[in-house]
CSV table of C-alpha atoms in Angstrom, one decimal:
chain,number,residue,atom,x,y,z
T,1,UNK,CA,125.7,71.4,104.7
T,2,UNK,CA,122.0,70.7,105.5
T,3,UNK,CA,119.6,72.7,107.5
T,4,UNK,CA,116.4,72.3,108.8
T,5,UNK,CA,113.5,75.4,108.4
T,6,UNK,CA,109.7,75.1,109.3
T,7,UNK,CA,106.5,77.1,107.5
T,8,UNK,CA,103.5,75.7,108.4
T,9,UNK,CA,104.9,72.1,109.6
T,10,UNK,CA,106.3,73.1,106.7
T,11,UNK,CA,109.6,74.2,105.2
T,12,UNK,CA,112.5,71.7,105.8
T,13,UNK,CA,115.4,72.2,103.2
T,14,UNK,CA,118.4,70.0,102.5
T,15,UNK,CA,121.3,71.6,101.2
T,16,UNK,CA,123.1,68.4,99.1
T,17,UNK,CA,120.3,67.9,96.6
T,18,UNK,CA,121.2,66.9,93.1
T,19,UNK,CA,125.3,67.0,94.1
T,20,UNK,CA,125.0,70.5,95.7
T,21,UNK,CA,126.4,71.7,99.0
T,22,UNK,CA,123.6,74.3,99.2
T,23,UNK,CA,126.8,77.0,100.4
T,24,UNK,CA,125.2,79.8,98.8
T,25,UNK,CA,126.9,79.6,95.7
T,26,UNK,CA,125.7,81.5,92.4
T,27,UNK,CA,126.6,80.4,89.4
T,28,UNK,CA,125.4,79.3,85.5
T,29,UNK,CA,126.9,75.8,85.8
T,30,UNK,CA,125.1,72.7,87.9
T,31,UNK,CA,121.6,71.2,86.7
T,32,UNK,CA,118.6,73.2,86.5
T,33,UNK,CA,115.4,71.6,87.9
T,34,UNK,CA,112.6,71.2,85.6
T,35,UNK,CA,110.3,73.6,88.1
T,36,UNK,CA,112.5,76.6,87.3
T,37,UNK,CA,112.1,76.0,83.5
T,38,UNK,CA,108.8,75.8,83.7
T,39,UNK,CA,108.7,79.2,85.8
T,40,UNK,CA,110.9,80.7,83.1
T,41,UNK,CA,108.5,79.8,80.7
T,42,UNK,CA,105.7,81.0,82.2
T,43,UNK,CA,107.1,84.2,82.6
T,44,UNK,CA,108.5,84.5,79.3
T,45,UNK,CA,105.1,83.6,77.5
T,46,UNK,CA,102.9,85.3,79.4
T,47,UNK,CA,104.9,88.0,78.9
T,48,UNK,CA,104.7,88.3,74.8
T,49,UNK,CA,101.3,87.5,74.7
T,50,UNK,CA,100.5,90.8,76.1
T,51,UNK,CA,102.3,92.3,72.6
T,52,UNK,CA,99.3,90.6,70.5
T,53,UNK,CA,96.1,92.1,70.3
T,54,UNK,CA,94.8,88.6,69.9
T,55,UNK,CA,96.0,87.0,73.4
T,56,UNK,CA,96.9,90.0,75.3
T,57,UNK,CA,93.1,89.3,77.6
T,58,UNK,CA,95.2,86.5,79.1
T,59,UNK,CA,97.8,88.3,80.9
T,60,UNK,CA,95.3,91.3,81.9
T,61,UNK,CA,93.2,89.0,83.3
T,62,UNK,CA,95.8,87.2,85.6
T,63,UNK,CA,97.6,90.2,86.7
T,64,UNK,CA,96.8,91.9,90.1
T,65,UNK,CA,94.3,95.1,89.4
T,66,UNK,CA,91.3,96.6,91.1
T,67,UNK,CA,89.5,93.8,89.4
T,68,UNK,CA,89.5,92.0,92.5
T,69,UNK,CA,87.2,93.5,94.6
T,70,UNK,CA,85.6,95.3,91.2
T,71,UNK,CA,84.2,91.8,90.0
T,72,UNK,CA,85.9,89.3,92.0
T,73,UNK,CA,88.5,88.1,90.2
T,74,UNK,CA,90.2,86.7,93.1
T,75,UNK,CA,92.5,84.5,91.5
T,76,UNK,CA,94.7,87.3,90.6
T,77,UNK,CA,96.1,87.5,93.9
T,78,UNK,CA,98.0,84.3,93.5
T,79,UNK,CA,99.0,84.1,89.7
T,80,UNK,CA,100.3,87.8,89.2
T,81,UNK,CA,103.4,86.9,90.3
T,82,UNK,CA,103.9,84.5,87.3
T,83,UNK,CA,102.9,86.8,84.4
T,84,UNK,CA,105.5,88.8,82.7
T,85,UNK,CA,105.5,92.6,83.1
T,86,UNK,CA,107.5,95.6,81.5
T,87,UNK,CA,108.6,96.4,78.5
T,88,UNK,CA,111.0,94.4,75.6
T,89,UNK,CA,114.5,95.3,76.4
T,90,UNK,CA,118.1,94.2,78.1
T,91,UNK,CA,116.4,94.8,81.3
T,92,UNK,CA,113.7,92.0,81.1
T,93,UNK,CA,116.5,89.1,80.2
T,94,UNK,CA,118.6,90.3,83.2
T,95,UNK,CA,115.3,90.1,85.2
T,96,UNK,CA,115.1,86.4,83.9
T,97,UNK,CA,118.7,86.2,84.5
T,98,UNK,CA,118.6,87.4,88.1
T,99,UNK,CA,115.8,85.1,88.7
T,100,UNK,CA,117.1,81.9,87.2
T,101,UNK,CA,120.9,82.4,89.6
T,102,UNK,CA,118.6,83.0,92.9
T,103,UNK,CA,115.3,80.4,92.1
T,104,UNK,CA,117.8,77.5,91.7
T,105,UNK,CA,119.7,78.3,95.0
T,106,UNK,CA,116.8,78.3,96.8
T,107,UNK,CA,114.7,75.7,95.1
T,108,UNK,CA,117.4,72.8,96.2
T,109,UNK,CA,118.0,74.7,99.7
T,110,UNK,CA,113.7,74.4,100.6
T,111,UNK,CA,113.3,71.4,98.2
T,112,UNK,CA,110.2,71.4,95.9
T,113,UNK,CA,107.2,71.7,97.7
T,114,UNK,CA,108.6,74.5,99.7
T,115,UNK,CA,110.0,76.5,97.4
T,116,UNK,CA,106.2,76.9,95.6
T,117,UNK,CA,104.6,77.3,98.7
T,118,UNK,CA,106.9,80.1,100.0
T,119,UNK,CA,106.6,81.8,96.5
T,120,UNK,CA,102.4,81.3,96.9
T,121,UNK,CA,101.9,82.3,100.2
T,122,UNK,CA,104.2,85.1,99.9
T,123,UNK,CA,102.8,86.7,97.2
T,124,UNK,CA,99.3,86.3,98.6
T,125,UNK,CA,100.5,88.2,101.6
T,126,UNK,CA,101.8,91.2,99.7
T,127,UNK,CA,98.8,91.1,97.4
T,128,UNK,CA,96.5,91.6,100.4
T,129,UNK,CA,98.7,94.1,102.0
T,130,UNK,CA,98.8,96.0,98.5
T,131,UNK,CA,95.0,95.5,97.9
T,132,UNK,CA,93.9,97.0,101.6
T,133,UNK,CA,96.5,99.8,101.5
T,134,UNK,CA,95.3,100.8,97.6
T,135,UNK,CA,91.4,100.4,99.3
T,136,UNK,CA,92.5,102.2,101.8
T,137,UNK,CA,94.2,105.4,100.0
T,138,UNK,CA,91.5,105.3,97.6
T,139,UNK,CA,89.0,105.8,101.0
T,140,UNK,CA,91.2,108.9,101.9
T,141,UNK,CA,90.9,110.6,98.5
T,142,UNK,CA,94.3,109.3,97.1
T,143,UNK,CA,95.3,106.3,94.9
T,144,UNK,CA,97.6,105.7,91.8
T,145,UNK,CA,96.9,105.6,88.5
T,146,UNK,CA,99.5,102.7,88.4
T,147,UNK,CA,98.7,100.8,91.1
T,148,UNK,CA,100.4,97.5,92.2
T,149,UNK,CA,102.7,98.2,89.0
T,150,UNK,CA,105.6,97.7,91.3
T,151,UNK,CA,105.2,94.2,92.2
T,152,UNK,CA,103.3,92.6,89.1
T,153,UNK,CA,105.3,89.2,87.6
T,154,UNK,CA,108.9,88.8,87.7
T,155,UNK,CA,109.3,91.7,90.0
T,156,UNK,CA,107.9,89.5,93.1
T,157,UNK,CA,109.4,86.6,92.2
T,158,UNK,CA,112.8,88.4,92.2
T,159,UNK,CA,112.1,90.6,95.7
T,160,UNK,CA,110.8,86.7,97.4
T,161,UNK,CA,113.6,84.7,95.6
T,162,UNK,CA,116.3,87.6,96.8
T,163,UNK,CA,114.9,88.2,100.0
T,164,UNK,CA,114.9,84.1,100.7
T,165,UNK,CA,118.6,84.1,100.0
T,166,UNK,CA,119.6,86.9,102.1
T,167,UNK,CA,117.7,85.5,104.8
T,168,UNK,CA,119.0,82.2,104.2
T,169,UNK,CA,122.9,82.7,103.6
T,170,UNK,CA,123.3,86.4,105.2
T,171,UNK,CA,127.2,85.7,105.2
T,172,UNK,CA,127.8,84.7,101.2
T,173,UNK,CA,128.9,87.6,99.7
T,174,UNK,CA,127.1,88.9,96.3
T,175,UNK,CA,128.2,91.4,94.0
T,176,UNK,CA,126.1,93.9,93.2
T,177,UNK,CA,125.5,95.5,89.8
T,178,UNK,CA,127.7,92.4,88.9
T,179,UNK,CA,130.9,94.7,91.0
T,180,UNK,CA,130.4,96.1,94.4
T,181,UNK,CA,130.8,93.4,96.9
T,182,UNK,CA,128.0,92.9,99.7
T,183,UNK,CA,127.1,90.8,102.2
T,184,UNK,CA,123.8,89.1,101.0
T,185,UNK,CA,122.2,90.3,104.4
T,186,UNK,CA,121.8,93.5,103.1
T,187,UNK,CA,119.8,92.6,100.6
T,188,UNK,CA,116.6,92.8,102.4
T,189,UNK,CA,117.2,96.6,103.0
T,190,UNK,CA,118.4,97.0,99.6
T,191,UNK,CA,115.2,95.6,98.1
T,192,UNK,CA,113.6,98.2,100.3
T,193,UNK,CA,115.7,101.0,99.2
T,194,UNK,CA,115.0,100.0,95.4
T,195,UNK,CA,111.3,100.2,96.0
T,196,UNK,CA,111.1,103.6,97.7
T,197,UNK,CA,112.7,104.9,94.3
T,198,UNK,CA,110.6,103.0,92.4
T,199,UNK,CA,107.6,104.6,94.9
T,200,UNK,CA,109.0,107.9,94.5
T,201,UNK,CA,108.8,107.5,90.4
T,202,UNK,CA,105.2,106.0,90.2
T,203,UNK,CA,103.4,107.2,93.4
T,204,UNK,CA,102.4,103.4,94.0
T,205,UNK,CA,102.2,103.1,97.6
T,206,UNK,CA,99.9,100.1,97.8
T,207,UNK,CA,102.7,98.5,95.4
T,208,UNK,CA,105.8,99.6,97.2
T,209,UNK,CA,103.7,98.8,100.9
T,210,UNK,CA,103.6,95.1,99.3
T,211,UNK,CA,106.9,95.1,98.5
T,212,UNK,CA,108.2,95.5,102.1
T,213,UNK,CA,105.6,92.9,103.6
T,214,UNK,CA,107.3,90.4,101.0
T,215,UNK,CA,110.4,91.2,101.7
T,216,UNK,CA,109.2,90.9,106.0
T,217,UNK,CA,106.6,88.0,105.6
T,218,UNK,CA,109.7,85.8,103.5
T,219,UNK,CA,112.8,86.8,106.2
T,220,UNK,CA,110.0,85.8,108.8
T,221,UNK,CA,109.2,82.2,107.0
T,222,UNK,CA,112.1,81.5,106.6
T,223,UNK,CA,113.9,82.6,109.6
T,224,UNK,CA,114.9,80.6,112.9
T,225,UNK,CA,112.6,79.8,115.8
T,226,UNK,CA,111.5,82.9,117.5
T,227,UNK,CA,111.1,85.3,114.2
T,228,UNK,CA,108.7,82.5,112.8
T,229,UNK,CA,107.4,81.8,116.4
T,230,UNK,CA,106.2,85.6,116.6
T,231,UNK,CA,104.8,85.0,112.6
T,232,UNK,CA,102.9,82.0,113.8
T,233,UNK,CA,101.2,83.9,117.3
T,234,UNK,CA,99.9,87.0,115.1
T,235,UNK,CA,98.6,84.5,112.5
T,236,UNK,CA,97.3,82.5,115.7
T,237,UNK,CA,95.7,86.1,117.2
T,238,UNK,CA,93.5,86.7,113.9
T,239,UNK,CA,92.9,83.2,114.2
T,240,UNK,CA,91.4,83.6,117.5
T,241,UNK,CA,89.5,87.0,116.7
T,242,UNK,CA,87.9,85.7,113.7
T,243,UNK,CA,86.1,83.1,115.6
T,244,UNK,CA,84.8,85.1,118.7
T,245,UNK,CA,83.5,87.6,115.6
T,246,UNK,CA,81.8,84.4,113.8
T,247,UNK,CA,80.3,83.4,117.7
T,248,UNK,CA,79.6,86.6,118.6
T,249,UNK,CA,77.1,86.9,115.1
T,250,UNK,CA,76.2,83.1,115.5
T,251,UNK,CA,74.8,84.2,119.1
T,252,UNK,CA,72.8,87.2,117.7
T,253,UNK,CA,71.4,85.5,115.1
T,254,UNK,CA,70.1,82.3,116.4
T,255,UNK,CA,69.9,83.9,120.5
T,256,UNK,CA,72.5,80.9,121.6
T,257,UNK,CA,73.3,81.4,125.4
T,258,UNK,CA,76.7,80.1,126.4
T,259,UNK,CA,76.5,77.7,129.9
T,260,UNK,CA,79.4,77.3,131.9
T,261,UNK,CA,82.5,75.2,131.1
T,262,UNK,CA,84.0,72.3,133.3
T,263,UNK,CA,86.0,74.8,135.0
T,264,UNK,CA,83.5,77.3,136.2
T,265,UNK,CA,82.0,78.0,139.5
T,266,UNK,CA,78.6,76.3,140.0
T,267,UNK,CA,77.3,79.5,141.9
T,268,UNK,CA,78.3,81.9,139.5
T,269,UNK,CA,76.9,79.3,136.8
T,270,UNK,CA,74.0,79.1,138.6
T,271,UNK,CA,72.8,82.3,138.9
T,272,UNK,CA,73.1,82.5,135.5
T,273,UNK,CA,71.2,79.8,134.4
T,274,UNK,CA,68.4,80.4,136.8
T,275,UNK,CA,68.5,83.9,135.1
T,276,UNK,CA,67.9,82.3,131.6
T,277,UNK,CA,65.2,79.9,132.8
T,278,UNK,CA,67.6,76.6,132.9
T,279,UNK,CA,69.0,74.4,136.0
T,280,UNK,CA,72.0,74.9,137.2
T,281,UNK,CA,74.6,72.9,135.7
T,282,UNK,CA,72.2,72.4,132.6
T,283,UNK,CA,75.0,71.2,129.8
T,284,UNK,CA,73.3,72.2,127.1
T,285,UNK,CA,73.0,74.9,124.9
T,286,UNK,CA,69.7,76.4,123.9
């Protein structure tokens, strides 16, 4: 089975890579692409070396916090995703678990470049939505003492790897908890669900607010023609805004007047430019 999906001129999957018929299928046999071990690894690492009082700087400085807009560590709003978080336990290895059956699903489905960018840009989006919604609540007198705690490292991964399955095969059927069958469409609700309760324990709005724009921004990616089409015209939109903003404060700053286009009436035009002190039709601008 093979199928075709666009991100940016972007996303095209094939479902028969390495032998695979890209049905959906979960399972611990099949070969494991090097990519996915190395995001394993990454996780796993980063996640003991916060245990060591020696190396535990390194994950606190790649992890999404307030340090972003406190001194400008931007970077964290890309590689917080990647660093482990939570506690030793059963929990974290079915985390890993969890993320090694989904990540090599999708990885062959999107292919290799794909399946990094839609991790990326994802997690950007939901690290923006959680960073303005935590500025935000902090402006109204609120905030968390836990911010963003709901989304930091595997947590992501898991809600965009997830969320990219149930958007990509909505009919395969998963079973949940390892028991209750479900229709992997439901997932993107469930993921919702799970992070209200995990809102409702932590008070971390901005955190639970990025959650559900991951959850949104990867069914959107990932999903046919007019979902993505209405993705691409908002993105488009802000495109278009911040421009006129950047012209607008060009033309204050440096006194530009705009003179008529191609298309404009040469009376109207002229008026104007006879108003500025130029010929009409002058195609310059001063």
């Amino acid at each position: 089975m093979t199928s075709s999906r666009n991100f940016g001129g972007g996303f095209r999957g094939a479902g028969g890579i390495g032998g695979r018929s890209g049905g959906g299928g979960l399972g611990l046999s099949g070969p494991v692409p090097r990519d996915l071990w190395l995001l394993l690894g990454t996780v796993f690492a980063t996640f003991s070396l916060q245990f060591f009082s020696g190396t535990r700087v390194v994950p606190e400085l790649l992890r999404l916090s307030e340090a972003v807009w406190t001194k400008g560590f931007l970077w964290q709003i890309v590689t917080y995703p990647f660093i482990g978080a939570g506690q030793p336990g059963i929990w974290f290895v079915l985390e890993l678990l969890i993320l090694f059956l989904f990540g090599r699903e999708i990885y062959y489905r999107l292919g290799r470049k794909n399946f990094w960018k839609l991790l990326i840009w994802v997690a950007a989006i939901a690290a923006v939505t959680a960073i303005v919604v935590e500025l935000l609540y902090r402006a109204a007198g609120g905030g968390s003492t836990v911010a963003f705690s709901l989304l930091q490292g595997q947590r992501m991964l898991l809600t965009i790897l997830v969320a990219a399955f149930a958007t990509l095969y909505g009919q395969a059927t998963i079973l949940l908890f390892f028991v209750l069958p479900i229709q992997a469409r439901w997932f993107l609700l469930l993921e919702v669900v799970f992070a209200f309760l995990g809102f409702l324990t932590t008070h971390d709005l901005a955190g639970f607010l990025g959650i559900c724009s991951a959850v949104g921004a990867t069914y959107l990616l990932l999903s046919p023609g007019p979902a993505r089409g209405k993705l691409r015209q908002l993105w488009l939109r802000a495109q278009e805004k911040w421009f006129r903003l950047r012209l607008a404060r060009a033309k204050q700053k440096r006194g530009l007047r705009v003179v008529r286009g191609e298309g404009e009436d040469d009376s109207a035009a002229g008026s104007k430019g006879q108003s500025a002190g130029r010929k009409p039709g002058d195609p310059w601008i001063h």
